[in-house]
Coordinates of C-alpha atoms in Angstrom, one line a residue:
S1 CA -0.3 0.3 0.0
S2 CA 2.8 2.3 1.1
S3 CA 4.7 1.9 -2.7
S4 CA 1.2 2.8 -4.0
S5 CA 0.5 6.0 -3.0
S6 CA 4.8 6.3 -2.9
S7 CA 4.1 6.7 -6.8
S8 CA 1.1 8.5 -6.6
S9 CA 2.4 11.5 -5.0
S10 CA 5.7 11.3 -7.2
H11 CA 3.1 11.8 -10.1
K12 CA 0.9 13.8 -8.6
T13 CA 4.0 16.4 -8.2
M14 CA 5.1 16.0 -11.1
M15 CA 1.7 17.1 -12.8
K16 CA 1.0 21.2 -13.0
P17 CA -1.7 21.9 -11.1
P18 CA -4.6 23.3 -12.7
L19 CA -5.4 26.8 -12.3
L20 CA -9.3 27.5 -10.1
I21 CA -7.8 31.2 -9.7
D22 CA -7.5 34.6 -11.5
T23 CA -4.0 35.0 -11.7
T24 CA -3.7 38.2 -14.5
T25 CA -2.0 41.7 -14.0
P26 CA -3.8 44.5 -12.9
V27 CA -3.0 45.6 -16.2
G28 CA -4.7 42.3 -18.0
R29 CA -8.3 42.9 -15.7
L30 CA -8.4 46.2 -16.0
A31 CA -8.6 45.8 -20.0
S32 CA -10.9 42.7 -20.3
A33 CA -13.3 45.1 -17.2
F34 CA -12.1 48.3 -19.4
S35 CA -13.5 46.7 -22.8
S36 CA -16.6 44.8 -21.0
V37 CA -17.9 47.8 -19.6
L38 CA -17.8 49.2 -22.9
L39 CA -19.3 46.8 -25.1
L40 CA -22.0 46.3 -22.0
D41 CA -22.6 50.0 -23.3
G42 CA -23.0 49.6 -26.6
Q43 CA -20.0 50.9 -27.6
I44 CA -18.7 47.9 -29.8
A45 CA -16.2 49.4 -31.6
A46 CA -14.5 51.5 -28.5
S47 CA -14.1 48.0 -26.8
K48 CA -12.9 46.9 -29.5
R49 CA -9.5 49.2 -28.9
A50 CA -8.9 48.9 -25.8
A51 CA -8.8 44.5 -26.1
E52 CA -6.0 45.5 -28.6
E53 CA -4.3 48.1 -26.6
G54 CA -4.9 46.1 -23.2
L55 CA -3.6 42.4 -25.3
K56 CA -0.6 44.7 -26.5
A57 CA -0.1 45.9 -22.9
A58 CA -0.8 42.5 -21.2
K59 CA 1.7 40.8 -23.6
R60 CA 4.7 43.5 -23.0
A61 CA 3.7 42.4 -19.0
G62 CA 3.7 38.8 -20.1
D63 CA 0.6 38.1 -18.7
V64 CA -0.5 35.4 -20.9
L65 CA -4.1 35.0 -18.6
G66 CA -4.4 38.2 -20.2
E67 CA -3.5 38.0 -22.9
A68 CA -5.7 34.0 -23.4
N69 CA -8.9 36.8 -21.8
L70 CA -8.9 39.5 -24.2
Q71 CA -8.6 37.6 -27.0
K72 CA -11.3 35.1 -25.9
M73 CA -13.1 39.0 -25.2
L74 CA -12.2 40.2 -29.0
G75 CA -13.9 36.8 -30.0
V76 CA -16.8 37.9 -28.1
I77 CA -16.7 41.3 -29.8
V78 CA -16.7 40.3 -33.0
T79 CA -19.5 37.8 -32.9
Q80 CA -21.4 41.7 -31.9
K81 CA -20.7 43.1 -34.6
R82 CA -23.7 43.2 -37.5
T83 CA -20.6 41.3 -40.3
R84 CA -20.9 38.5 -37.5
N85 CA -17.5 36.8 -38.6
I86 CA -17.7 34.0 -37.5
V87 CA -14.3 32.9 -38.5
A88 CA -12.6 35.5 -37.1
A89 CA -13.9 34.8 -33.5
R90 CA -13.2 31.3 -33.9
E91 CA -9.7 32.2 -34.6
R92 CA -9.9 34.6 -31.5
Y93 CA -11.5 31.7 -29.8
V94 CA -9.0 29.4 -30.5
E95 CA -5.7 31.6 -29.5
A96 CA -7.2 31.7 -26.4
Y97 CA -8.0 28.0 -25.4
S98 CA -4.2 27.6 -26.7
L99 CA -3.2 30.5 -24.0
Y100 CA -5.0 28.7 -21.1
K101 CA -3.8 26.0 -22.1
S102 CA -0.3 26.9 -21.1
A103 CA -1.8 28.4 -18.2
S104 CA -3.0 25.7 -16.6
C105 CA -6.3 27.3 -16.2
I106 CA -9.2 24.7 -16.9
L107 CA -11.7 27.4 -16.8
G108 CA -10.7 29.3 -19.6
Q109 CA -10.1 26.3 -21.5
A110 CA -13.5 24.6 -20.6
V111 CA -15.2 28.8 -21.7
S112 CA -13.3 28.4 -25.1
Q113 CA -13.9 24.8 -26.2
A114 CA -17.5 26.6 -25.5
A115 CA -17.5 29.1 -28.1
I116 CA -15.0 27.4 -30.4
G117 CA -18.0 24.8 -30.3

């Protein structure tokens, strides 16, 4: 019994634990929140600009979850436009999924996967 728990515990230490909390930087959180507020107010173009600028800032800050959240936000924004470019939205969701996966953020992966379909 002790040998099986020993191998089980060593296996667990090798796996990266899933991320269940938001570890974005203030830059990523603020950019996502600001973009969301603008979108909720119907300001689609301003929301897109805020998300794009936030994405650049998150990348500079090394904020992978912030990047993922903003990629996802850009996917949402694209679906709100009259043109509804589903291909562009899907590309954003796929990028967000990849970033969430690299950060071991299970919730982000699930949300992105649901949006991808």
